[in-house]
């Protein structure tokens, strides 16, 4: 927008705001740091919870980085980009969303002096960052330790380390065991060792307020939030034959538009009768295969209930598709969509016990004691809904950790040891880097120290002294497993403390935080209020 | 200035020098916006729209598309960038900068009392000579394009983008993808369809883990969980009709006398689809991709046959899969007389493997080892959505560049080499003309230098000195070709701040991209220069 002889020349729409140059870059850095400051105190075992109140007055009580950031409504574009990071970390690795935010915030913070005082060109910084990322990943590769997935003890310790920072830490053993059981259950060893662990689909978490946290269990099967359709149906069946349907047991009109011309008064009766006969036939088809339990995704009409009940068959209706899929996996049944086509092989026989139980005020159906179920329900009990929600988030993270190790059985030392080792390696290597890139390269190393530093800060110990000690240890070599005991703030070897983190989570943190920082550093112009394309 | 009473218009009118100056200023301020994104050390823009969505980009066309430009001359420049984006795919920033510079210099000439038409004809003359000169002297002779040259061109285009630090990796991906989609038309001409390269974005991992999949990938999942996740020796049926309960067309009514027939009708509805599916399966198909829906009722047949069925596959994807697997998109199964339905096995496409794999938080269906390489997929990974969007745009630009390079087989040196060479040459050329166009040609020559100068400025180098050195090199090469061997490729190495032989250094661009951007920039400048009157009507008031 410039002044011309004929008055002002307006090129852009006046509602647009434009900010450019160094000011933008510094503002981006600040926004990123603001976001990372929010979640900073939730890192490590001595972390604090956050209470968030959303616009509707609902409460979220959590220390899960992603869950906190999801609730925030930020307006600065750079901050928004940071929130996206937590999301992608959560989806890709399932854990470490706090670390990723803290680390990328720090990556930008260490770049600030280069932008402000030394006037280094951002592209130089970005290139140095990418080179540092390569080295950091190499360090991870070097100090990683392989792990036997079938070794329950060591698996336990790793998941325990992840749970250690969470709210459910007090019931640590229980939660860890649940997460491990669940993941082991749903792991399918595919061909060519392509393992499949689908937590989203096959490990369902059901929360029932009431009872105690110690009542939480992983079932050998599936729980459904349903009661039988007809009160006279059996509520307990041992070794049931299970039939899964995804068609309705009601009379359904055809797709094509049809009209019937009734010329006779008796025709009306015929028509009604037809509808009844249709349902009767459906039921007859089912009954001829002698199932004990019919789970139907759609409706079951009163008439059908009657026929089924007479034949001694228990029916549940309006199941979710996902629930039906889980039951199919757990019992070995196939979902049938036309009753005429039921085959013996479609019937699931893997289940040991079907029972409807009343918990609190509601009825729940349990399909339990399955032989080798490949799907399961995790039943959570606890004082209040808010607590249960937090437990659910924690257990999700724990399962993700277990899954990551099952898929890639390698671990890295936790407690800031890996980060310190990376920092050490980068500062060592930076001496061999030619030109101005040396400084930002080294700065990446310093940024990595934010993890042990934050751990120490959250313990409330003398941060500078401890961090210097730790740095000195790592500099000596051979000490790359030295880290911080997040509870006491003492420096220990991770071999002793047994805090290990999955390789894939850690490397994902490194990659995401550096790439995201690099992206934000390259921005030198922010235009807001541009049109939607 | 509003003429008020003189001319009865409901609006304002500006004429002569005023309007020219305003247009020039609008163009310059548009150029200023994108200027800092030019070159390997250019930076990105962050654009926030009125809803709050963020776009981070370095691509001139994308920036200008998202800006809400009001000034008419500014709009011409935005459209110019868009045109370059469609025609060439890359070089959108430089074309805008060049056009603005041409306008600025043209305006100065008008102030010196040279009629715009003389300037315009001078610019046109200069353009003609420039294009001739590029073709004659500046192109890098290449009988057959080496792969390494293509990689160089791709890297040059990527260098200024977010994937610059990873350009080695992405250049290989881009070049392989484009070479694989080579198709020969029946008339013998060779095409490299850009659309045949499918780009899938999934956040997570790092950009270095982006891969080129030999085959096609679609962002869909199996219709039922009971289906296998992978099938080798796949026979693929590509359907473009609904696999649901058969439904009569709207408005067709069936009248039945006997209510019992109603039942039969319903039965038939189900059976028609069942028979269809069985015919398809009988033909040997074990992968069924359908562009429409597949009713839940029908899924069991596929599950039982151990086949993968996918519903709601985008039709464009289906067409490309058809090309890659040698299959045929089936619109209807009715044969010529419409009596029977059959599924010809020759309609089936084949692929080595079809599998569903997890990617990030979702699933993707891969169709691997297709009979032809006519379809390629690039799976992009990266920190977050904004990052991925920008990587996609950057990759798209590079793919365009490779396409152009492959189609035209000629390259020129980048890094401001062509612009400087042309500038030196056009100045000489101008002095051979004794007409008033001479002045315009000299200005055209000067305007070209804006590219190396902006490149140097963005890199925080001494632009004046660098450009002077560059000019000197080109002057030598043009006066004494023997002594200046290879000097016509001299351009800028912006990181080191030196003048280098850009061809040896690996900074190259397709010649066609340069020629087109010169053409477009000149045309745009000429269009705006011709304007000497601007009437802006007031918006009509809504009748009450």
XYZ file of N, CA and C in Angstrom, chain B residues 61-281:
663
model
N 2.166 -18.299 -6.813
C 0.777 -18.391 -7.261
C -0.172 -18.605 -6.087
N 0.241 -19.465 -5.152
C -0.625 -19.738 -4.001
C -0.774 -18.498 -3.139
N 0.328 -17.776 -2.941
C 0.254 -16.569 -2.124
C -0.737 -15.589 -2.739
N -0.563 -15.357 -4.038
C -1.394 -14.341 -4.678
C -2.848 -14.794 -4.795
N -3.038 -16.094 -4.885
C -4.408 -16.591 -4.974
C -5.151 -16.335 -3.660
N -4.421 -16.443 -2.573
C -5.063 -16.306 -1.271
C -5.216 -14.846 -0.842
N -4.421 -13.973 -1.438
C -4.546 -12.564 -1.068
C -5.809 -11.986 -1.706
N -6.423 -11.095 -0.977
C -7.611 -10.471 -1.526
C -7.199 -9.149 -2.163
N -6.845 -9.219 -3.421
C -6.345 -8.023 -4.094
C -7.511 -7.247 -4.686
N -7.550 -5.951 -4.437
C -8.678 -5.164 -4.923
C -8.353 -4.370 -6.176
N -7.113 -3.893 -6.234
C -6.759 -3.023 -7.351
C -6.776 -3.794 -8.662
N -7.413 -3.233 -9.706
C -7.532 -3.992 -10.964
C -6.176 -4.373 -11.558
N -5.197 -3.465 -11.496
C -3.898 -3.798 -12.063
C -3.230 -4.895 -11.239
N -3.466 -4.828 -9.939
C -2.932 -5.874 -9.072
C -3.533 -7.218 -9.431
N -4.828 -7.180 -9.776
C -5.494 -8.430 -10.136
C -4.893 -9.032 -11.397
N -4.523 -8.151 -12.331
C -3.914 -8.658 -13.561
C -2.655 -9.457 -13.220
N -1.885 -8.960 -12.275
C -0.662 -9.644 -11.888
C -0.948 -10.978 -11.199
N -2.005 -10.990 -10.389
C -2.362 -12.247 -9.734
C -2.760 -13.288 -10.760
N -3.505 -12.814 -11.766
C -3.915 -13.754 -12.805
C -2.720 -14.235 -13.607
N -1.762 -13.339 -13.733
C -0.537 -13.694 -14.444
C 0.165 -14.849 -13.740
N 0.249 -14.738 -12.421
C 0.895 -15.805 -11.650
C 0.134 -17.100 -11.814
N -1.184 -16.989 -11.829
C -2.011 -18.164 -11.977
C -1.793 -18.824 -13.336
N -1.672 -17.970 -14.356
C -1.449 -18.466 -15.717
C -0.124 -19.221 -15.793
N 0.903 -18.624 -15.238
C 2.214 -19.269 -15.237
C 2.131 -20.607 -14.507
N 1.358 -20.611 -13.425
C 1.209 -21.836 -12.637
C 0.564 -22.933 -13.471
N -0.440 -22.550 -14.270
C -1.114 -23.561 -15.072
C -0.267 -24.012 -16.251
N 0.399 -23.044 -16.876
C 1.120 -23.361 -18.101
C 2.448 -24.046 -17.818
N 3.171 -23.545 -16.837
C 4.498 -24.091 -16.556
C 4.517 -24.807 -15.218
N 3.900 -24.216 -14.225
C 3.859 -24.865 -12.921
C 4.863 -24.321 -11.945
N 5.888 -23.668 -12.454
C 6.895 -23.130 -11.548
C 7.284 -21.758 -12.078
N 8.021 -21.012 -11.287
C 8.481 -19.712 -11.752
C 7.420 -18.640 -11.616
N 6.443 -18.876 -10.756
C 5.358 -17.912 -10.625
C 5.830 -16.620 -9.974
N 6.751 -16.754 -9.029
C 7.230 -15.562 -8.351
C 8.024 -14.685 -9.309
N 8.927 -15.308 -10.061
C 9.787 -14.494 -10.923
C 8.978 -13.791 -12.002
N 7.927 -14.414 -12.478
C 7.163 -13.777 -13.540
C 6.481 -12.502 -13.017
N 6.034 -12.536 -11.783
C 5.384 -11.361 -11.212
C 6.402 -10.239 -10.989
N 7.540 -10.619 -10.476
C 8.562 -9.605 -10.220
C 9.000 -8.941 -11.522
N 9.174 -9.753 -12.541
C 9.629 -9.227 -13.823
C 8.581 -8.290 -14.431
N 7.340 -8.706 -14.370
C 6.279 -7.878 -14.947
C 6.217 -6.529 -14.238
N 6.345 -6.537 -12.922
C 6.279 -5.285 -12.185
C 7.447 -4.386 -12.563
N 8.608 -4.984 -12.744
C 9.786 -4.193 -13.087
C 9.636 -3.582 -14.487
N 9.103 -4.362 -15.401
C 8.887 -3.852 -16.754
C 7.929 -2.666 -16.721
N 6.909 -2.779 -15.883
C 5.937 -1.703 -15.773
C 6.570 -0.445 -15.210
N 7.374 -0.669 -14.193
C 7.996 0.470 -13.525
C 8.847 1.248 -14.518
N 9.651 0.489 -15.274
C 10.545 1.147 -16.223
C 9.759 1.747 -17.377
N 8.703 1.061 -17.795
C 7.864 1.606 -18.856
C 7.267 2.938 -18.436
N 6.856 3.002 -17.205
C 6.246 4.223 -16.701
C 7.231 5.392 -16.715
N 8.473 5.086 -16.367
C 9.499 6.131 -16.406
C 9.652 6.681 -17.820
N 9.632 5.780 -18.788
C 9.785 6.201 -20.178
C 8.629 7.099 -20.600
N 7.427 6.735 -20.136
C 6.278 7.560 -20.506
C 6.457 8.962 -19.931
N 7.004 9.010 -18.730
C 7.227 10.323 -18.130
C 8.203 11.145 -18.961
N 9.103 10.449 -19.658
C 10.036 11.167 -20.539
C 9.419 11.436 -21.903
N 8.119 11.389 -21.936
C 7.368 11.750 -23.148
C 7.593 10.783 -24.305
N 7.660 9.554 -24.009
C 7.676 8.569 -25.082
C 6.316 7.906 -25.069
N 5.741 7.782 -26.212
C 4.381 7.273 -26.253
C 4.338 5.795 -25.871
N 3.357 5.414 -25.070
C 3.267 4.005 -24.653
C 3.336 3.025 -25.817
N 2.762 3.355 -26.955
C 2.790 2.380 -28.059
C 4.221 2.106 -28.507
N 5.092 3.130 -28.472
C 6.487 2.891 -28.834
C 7.133 1.964 -27.818
N 6.811 2.190 -26.557
C 7.391 1.333 -25.523
C 6.931 -0.104 -25.724
N 5.629 -0.204 -26.022
C 5.074 -1.543 -26.194
C 5.757 -2.250 -27.349
N 5.909 -1.547 -28.450
C 6.532 -2.241 -29.578
C 7.997 -2.546 -29.267
N 8.641 -1.666 -28.507
C 10.013 -1.946 -28.092
C 10.087 -3.193 -27.236
N 9.179 -3.302 -26.279
C 9.150 -4.488 -25.412
C 8.932 -5.759 -26.229
N 8.017 -5.649 -27.202
C 7.715 -6.831 -28.020
C 8.941 -7.255 -28.808
N 9.627 -6.250 -29.353
C 10.837 -6.514 -30.129
C 11.888 -7.195 -29.249
N 12.034 -6.620 -28.069
C 13.023 -7.162 -27.133
C 12.686 -8.599 -26.793
N 11.401 -8.866 -26.574
C 10.968 -10.223 -26.230
C 11.330 -11.194 -27.340
N 11.038 -10.745 -28.593
C 11.295 -11.617 -29.736
C 12.778 -11.961 -29.817
N 13.582 -10.936 -29.651
C 15.017 -11.126 -29.736
C 15.498 -12.018 -28.574
N 14.920 -11.792 -27.398
C 15.327 -12.568 -26.225
C 15.036 -14.040 -26.441
N 13.835 -14.328 -26.935
C 13.459 -15.722 -27.139
C 14.374 -16.367 -28.179
N 14.671 -15.590 -29.242
C 15.553 -16.116 -30.279
C 16.926 -16.419 -29.690
N 17.377 -15.509 -28.854
C 18.721 -15.644 -28.302
C 18.801 -16.835 -27.340
N 17.757 -17.000 -26.546
C 17.749 -18.156 -25.633
C 17.879 -19.434 -26.442
N 17.074 -19.522 -27.500
C 17.050 -20.757 -28.280
C 18.379 -20.971 -28.985
N 19.000 -19.874 -29.418
C 20.225 -20.013 -30.208
C 21.425 -20.305 -29.324
N 21.622 -19.499 -28.305
C 22.882 -19.563 -27.574
C 22.790 -20.135 -26.171
N 21.700 -19.865 -25.495
C 21.729 -20.140 -24.064
C 21.294 -21.542 -23.670
N 20.596 -22.230 -24.583
C 20.152 -23.569 -24.190
C 21.353 -24.493 -24.097
N 21.227 -25.400 -23.193
C 22.292 -26.361 -23.022
C 22.028 -27.505 -23.981
N 22.917 -27.723 -24.906
C 22.655 -28.744 -25.923
C 22.555 -30.115 -25.272
N 21.551 -30.807 -25.638
C 21.351 -32.100 -25.007
C 20.596 -32.987 -25.967
N 21.293 -33.934 -26.537
C 20.611 -34.787 -27.505
C 19.604 -35.652 -26.754
N 20.072 -36.256 -25.682
C 19.147 -37.044 -24.881
C 19.343 -36.596 -23.437
N 18.245 -36.377 -22.780
C 18.328 -35.865 -21.429
C 18.794 -36.955 -20.471
N 19.842 -36.673 -19.778
C 20.320 -37.634 -18.788
C 19.444 -37.523 -17.547
N 19.378 -38.619 -16.826
C 18.614 -38.595 -15.589
C 19.175 -37.565 -14.609
N 20.516 -37.478 -14.620
C 21.137 -36.550 -13.666
C 20.712 -35.108 -13.942
N 20.508 -34.792 -15.227
C 20.062 -33.434 -15.551
C 18.676 -33.162 -14.998
N 17.849 -34.191 -15.085
C 16.499 -34.018 -14.575
C 16.524 -33.813 -13.067
N 17.357 -34.608 -12.413
C 17.462 -34.472 -10.967
C 17.914 -33.057 -10.623
N 18.863 -32.551 -11.421
C 19.340 -31.182 -11.191
C 18.203 -30.186 -11.307
N 17.422 -30.337 -12.384
C 16.329 -29.390 -12.601
C 15.338 -29.452 -11.438
N 15.046 -30.693 -11.005
C 14.098 -30.853 -9.907
C 14.647 -30.201 -8.645
N 15.941 -30.398 -8.428
C 16.526 -29.836 -7.217
C 16.516 -28.312 -7.260
N 16.762 -27.772 -8.450
C 16.750 -26.317 -8.580
C 15.392 -25.765 -8.176
N 14.361 -26.453 -8.652
C 13.028 -25.962 -8.332
C 12.711 -26.137 -6.846
N 13.235 -27.207 -6.243
C 12.924 -27.468 -4.838
C 13.710 -26.597 -3.878
N 14.873 -26.171 -4.345
C 15.787 -25.490 -3.439
C 15.180 -24.321 -2.697
N 14.258 -23.638 -3.372
C 13.708 -22.450 -2.734
C 12.586 -22.825 -1.786
N 12.233 -24.122 -1.756
C 11.037 -24.504 -1.026
C 11.361 -25.137 0.315
N 10.314 -25.474 0.988
C 10.447 -26.047 2.329
C 11.216 -27.356 2.296
N 11.171 -28.055 1.165
C 11.870 -29.333 1.096
C 13.299 -29.151 0.601
N 13.749 -27.906 0.527
C 15.108 -27.629 0.063
C 16.172 -28.489 0.718
N 16.187 -28.540 2.051
C 17.233 -29.339 2.691
C 17.136 -30.830 2.361
N 15.968 -31.266 1.912
C 15.809 -32.681 1.586
C 15.716 -32.872 0.079
N 16.258 -31.921 -0.673
C 15.985 -31.951 -2.109
C 16.552 -33.194 -2.789
N 17.645 -33.753 -2.261
C 18.193 -34.972 -2.872
C 17.136 -36.059 -2.919
N 16.513 -36.252 -1.759
C 15.535 -37.311 -1.612
C 14.314 -37.074 -2.510
N 13.786 -35.854 -2.440
C 12.559 -35.575 -3.178
C 12.792 -35.498 -4.682
N 13.980 -35.035 -5.082
C 14.256 -34.953 -6.511
C 14.235 -36.350 -7.115
N 14.807 -37.318 -6.419
C 14.785 -38.696 -6.917
C 13.352 -39.188 -7.054
N 12.553 -38.921 -6.042
C 11.146 -39.342 -6.076
C 10.445 -38.728 -7.290
N 10.633 -37.410 -7.434
C 9.907 -36.697 -8.484
C 10.337 -37.197 -9.861
N 11.631 -37.373 -10.055
C 12.113 -37.789 -11.371
C 11.641 -39.198 -11.696
N 11.763 -40.100 -10.726
C 11.314 -41.476 -11.003
C 9.832 -41.492 -11.324
N 9.073 -40.738 -10.551
C 7.627 -40.732 -10.775
C 7.314 -40.277 -12.185
N 7.915 -39.168 -12.592
C 7.576 -38.632 -13.906
C 8.067 -39.549 -15.023
N 9.237 -40.148 -14.832
C 9.726 -41.030 -15.891
C 8.842 -42.262 -16.018
N 8.311 -42.699 -14.895
C 7.482 -43.899 -14.941
C 6.138 -43.667 -15.611
N 5.629 -42.453 -15.530
C 4.294 -42.242 -16.101
C 4.331 -41.887 -17.585
N 5.491 -42.046 -18.189
C 5.631 -41.746 -19.611
C 4.596 -42.551 -20.405
N 3.826 -41.868 -21.220
C 2.871 -42.603 -22.053
C 3.011 -42.157 -23.486
N 2.844 -43.097 -24.361
C 2.942 -42.765 -25.772
C 1.553 -42.711 -26.361
N 1.278 -41.632 -27.021
C -0.021 -41.508 -27.675
C -0.010 -42.328 -28.953
N -1.203 -42.653 -29.441
C -1.253 -43.414 -30.701
C -0.524 -42.696 -31.841
N -0.520 -41.376 -31.829
C 0.120 -40.668 -32.936
C 1.634 -40.570 -32.735
N 2.151 -41.250 -31.751
C 3.603 -41.288 -31.586
C 4.154 -40.250 -30.640
N 3.337 -39.263 -30.288
C 3.861 -38.239 -29.385
C 3.886 -38.787 -27.956
N 4.817 -38.279 -27.181
C 4.998 -38.792 -25.832
C 4.470 -37.773 -24.838
N 3.719 -38.263 -23.871
C 3.162 -37.355 -22.869
C 3.566 -37.804 -21.472
N 3.634 -36.852 -20.605
C 3.906 -37.163 -19.204
C 2.779 -36.576 -18.358
N 1.685 -37.302 -18.252
C 0.531 -36.715 -17.554
C 0.809 -36.537 -16.059
N 0.644 -35.312 -15.637
C 0.927 -34.980 -14.243
C -0.077 -35.648 -13.313
N -1.292 -35.808 -13.838
C -2.356 -36.346 -12.997
C -2.117 -37.796 -12.628
N -1.266 -38.459 -13.402
C -1.024 -39.868 -13.122
C -0.213 -40.056 -11.852
N 0.340 -38.970 -11.340
C 1.062 -39.083 -10.074
C 0.126 -38.652 -8.959
N -0.208 -39.614 -8.144
C -1.137 -39.356 -7.054
C -0.332 -38.998 -5.808
N -0.752 -37.962 -5.127
C -0.023 -37.580 -3.924
C -0.919 -37.803 -2.717
N -0.437 -38.601 -1.790
C -1.210 -38.868 -0.572
C -0.456 -38.283 0.609
N -1.175 -37.568 1.452
C -0.515 -36.942 2.596
C -0.957 -37.635 3.873
N 0.007 -37.928 4.728
C -0.332 -38.517 6.020
C 0.620 -37.924 7.036
N 0.088 -37.271 8.026
C 1.020 -36.656 8.953
C 1.623 -37.673 9.909
N 2.790 -37.307 10.433
C 3.552 -38.245 11.232
C 4.857 -38.557 10.528
N 5.768 -39.167 11.235
C 7.104 -39.461 10.708
C 7.783 -38.178 10.245
N 8.781 -38.332 9.362
C 9.451 -37.119 8.897
C 9.417 -37.076 7.384
N 9.683 -35.898 6.845
C 9.549 -35.749 5.402
C 10.499 -36.692 4.673
N 11.586 -37.057 5.334
C 12.529 -37.942 4.671
C 11.940 -39.335 4.469
N 10.907 -39.638 5.210
C 10.306 -40.962 5.056
C 9.199 -40.976 4.016
N 9.081 -39.894 3.273
C 8.152 -39.891 2.152
C 8.678 -40.872 1.108
N 7.765 -41.596 0.490
C 8.213 -42.600 -0.459
C 7.418 -42.563 -1.748
N 8.044 -43.104 -2.771
C 7.356 -43.299 -4.034
C 6.910 -44.749 -4.075
N 5.622 -44.941 -4.252
C 5.108 -46.305 -4.321
C 4.964 -46.662 -5.784
N 5.543 -47.796 -6.147
C 5.357 -48.231 -7.521
C 3.964 -48.825 -7.616
N 3.080 -48.064 -8.141
C 1.700 -48.516 -8.207
C 0.813 -47.398 -7.724
N -0.365 -47.776 -7.351
C -1.309 -46.737 -6.990
C -1.792 -46.945 -5.571
N -2.051 -45.881 -4.885
C -2.584 -46.007 -3.535
C -3.841 -45.166 -3.436
N -4.831 -45.680 -2.768
C -6.051 -44.910 -2.566
C -6.355 -44.802 -1.089
N -6.895 -43.673 -0.751
C -7.152 -43.373 0.643
C -8.512 -43.922 1.062
N -8.661 -45.223 0.994
C -9.932 -45.842 1.354
C -9.643 -47.074 2.205
N -10.673 -47.621 2.796
C -10.475 -48.850 3.553
C -11.376 -49.938 3.013
N -11.046 -51.142 3.426
C -11.870 -52.270 3.037
C -13.293 -52.039 3.547
N -14.252 -52.560 2.829
C -15.639 -52.319 3.221
C -16.005 -53.102 4.465
N -15.406 -54.264 4.671
C -15.723 -55.040 5.862
C -14.436 -55.551 6.482
N -14.452 -55.657 7.785
C -13.249 -56.092 8.480
C -12.940 -57.563 8.244
N -13.931 -58.320 7.813
C -13.700 -59.739 7.598
C -12.885 -60.043 6.355
N -12.659 -59.047 5.525
C -11.916 -59.273 4.286
C -10.423 -59.378 4.573
N -9.699 -60.086 3.718
C -8.254 -60.184 3.943
C -7.590 -58.820 3.755
N -6.424 -58.646 4.380
C -5.758 -57.355 4.231
C -4.830 -57.340 3.030
N -4.545 -58.490 2.498
C -3.643 -58.453 1.357
C -3.931 -59.623 0.421
N -3.854 -59.349 -0.860
C -4.133 -60.379 -1.860
C -3.039 -60.291 -2.909
N -2.389 -61.398 -3.175
C -1.394 -61.337 -4.247
C -2.016 -61.884 -5.527
N -1.398 -61.565 -6.640
C -1.952 -61.865 -7.966
C -3.386 -61.358 -8.055
N -3.549 -60.109 -7.790
C -4.892 -59.559 -7.726
C -5.480 -59.396 -9.119
N -6.758 -59.732 -9.194
C -7.529 -59.441 -10.406
C -8.541 -58.379 -10.004
N -8.423 -57.236 -10.606
C -9.178 -56.104 -10.089
C -10.367 -55.764 -10.979
N -11.528 -55.742 -10.373
C -12.716 -55.303 -11.096
C -12.992 -53.854 -10.721
N -13.189 -53.027 -11.727
C -13.418 -51.606 -11.463
C -14.855 -51.281 -11.837
N -15.651 -50.992 -10.867
C -17.074 -50.825 -11.116
C -17.494 -49.379 -10.939
N -18.390 -48.972 -11.789
C -18.919 -47.621 -11.649
C -20.437 -47.690 -11.481
N -20.898 -48.654 -10.733
C -22.331 -48.669 -10.430
C -22.541 -49.115 -8.995
N -23.721 -48.893 -8.526
C -24.052 -49.199 -7.150
C -24.215 -50.687 -6.940
N -23.626 -51.187 -5.884
C -23.914 -52.569 -5.531
C -24.832 -52.545 -4.322
N -26.042 -52.132 -4.566
C -26.996 -52.097 -3.463
C -28.261 -52.787 -3.948
N -29.186 -52.938 -3.061
C -30.488 -53.476 -3.450
C -30.953 -52.798 -4.720
N -31.370 -53.594 -5.656
C -31.752 -53.008 -6.923
C -32.974 -52.115 -6.732
N -32.883 -50.961 -7.330
C -33.959 -50.007 -7.135
C -34.443 -49.548 -8.498
N -35.706 -49.488 -8.660
C -36.224 -49.001 -9.941
C -36.019 -47.507 -10.039
N -35.934 -47.061 -11.260
C -35.725 -45.637 -11.472
C -36.866 -44.818 -10.855
N -36.532 -43.619 -10.509
C -37.518 -42.746 -9.892
C -38.717 -42.577 -10.822
N -39.874 -42.628 -10.272
C -41.065 -42.401 -11.091
C -41.631 -43.673 -11.688
N -40.839 -44.757 -11.646
C -41.381 -46.009 -12.156
C -42.143 -46.682 -11.024
N -43.374 -46.967 -11.287
C -44.180 -47.583 -10.247
C -44.555 -48.989 -10.650
N -44.550 -49.846 -9.691
C -44.988 -51.200 -9.984
C -46.353 -51.396 -9.343
N -47.262 -51.819 -10.131
C -48.593 -52.084 -9.594
C -48.799 -53.587 -9.538
N -49.109 -54.078 -8.385
C -49.370 -55.512 -8.318
C -50.797 -55.728 -7.860
N -51.347 -56.771 -8.359
C -52.729 -57.083 -7.978
C -52.717 -57.963 -6.739
N -51.864 -58.948 -6.821
C -51.810 -59.909 -5.731
C -50.752 -59.482 -4.726
N -51.126 -59.283 -3.498
C -50.152 -58.834 -2.502
C -48.951 -59.761 -2.405
N -49.124 -61.016 -2.745
C -48.013 -61.943 -2.619
C -46.879 -61.614 -3.567
N -47.267 -60.960 -4.640
C -46.223 -60.610 -5.604
C -45.263 -59.579 -5.029
N -45.763 -58.848 -4.078
C -44.922 -57.840 -3.434
C -43.696 -58.508 -2.812
N -43.984 -59.621 -2.188
C -42.918 -60.377 -1.540
C -41.870 -60.810 -2.559
N -42.386 -61.318 -3.681
C -41.489 -61.789 -4.734
C -40.638 -60.647 -5.255
N -41.256 -59.501 -5.323
C -40.564 -58.321 -5.820
C -39.372 -58.001 -4.935
N -39.636 -58.034 -3.647
C -38.557 -57.729 -2.702
C -37.425 -58.731 -2.792
N -37.850 -59.988 -2.900
C -36.868 -61.046 -3.009
C -35.971 -60.792 -4.213
N -36.621 -60.414 -5.266
C -35.925 -60.192 -6.536
C -34.922 -59.028 -6.378
N -35.358 -58.002 -5.683
C -34.477 -56.845 -5.475
C -33.136 -57.286 -4.930
N -33.207 -58.149 -3.927
C -31.976 -58.615 -3.303
C -31.195 -59.513 -4.250
N -31.929 -60.356 -4.945
C -31.250 -61.357 -5.757
C -30.533 -60.756 -6.957
N -31.077 -59.696 -7.513
C -30.437 -59.080 -8.677
C -29.002 -58.716 -8.331
N -28.837 -58.042 -7.191
C -27.501 -57.630 -6.799
C -26.634 -58.841 -6.488
N -27.240 -59.803 -5.832
C -26.489 -61.009 -5.494
C -25.946 -61.665 -6.755
N -26.818 -61.775 -7.761
C -26.377 -62.400 -9.012
C -25.268 -61.598 -9.659
N -25.417 -60.281 -9.605
C -24.385 -59.416 -10.163
C -23.045 -59.733 -9.524
N -23.062 -59.755 -8.206
C -21.812 -59.968 -7.492
C -21.242 -61.330 -7.824
N -22.132 -62.315 -7.922
C -21.626 -63.645 -8.217
C -21.023 -63.723 -9.615
N -21.637 -63.008 -10.554
C -21.046 -62.988 -11.899
C -19.659 -62.364 -11.861
N -19.550 -61.295 -11.098
C -18.249 -60.626 -11.016
C -17.226 -61.573 -10.406
N -17.603 -62.189 -9.323
C -16.659 -63.070 -8.641
C -16.302 -64.275 -9.517
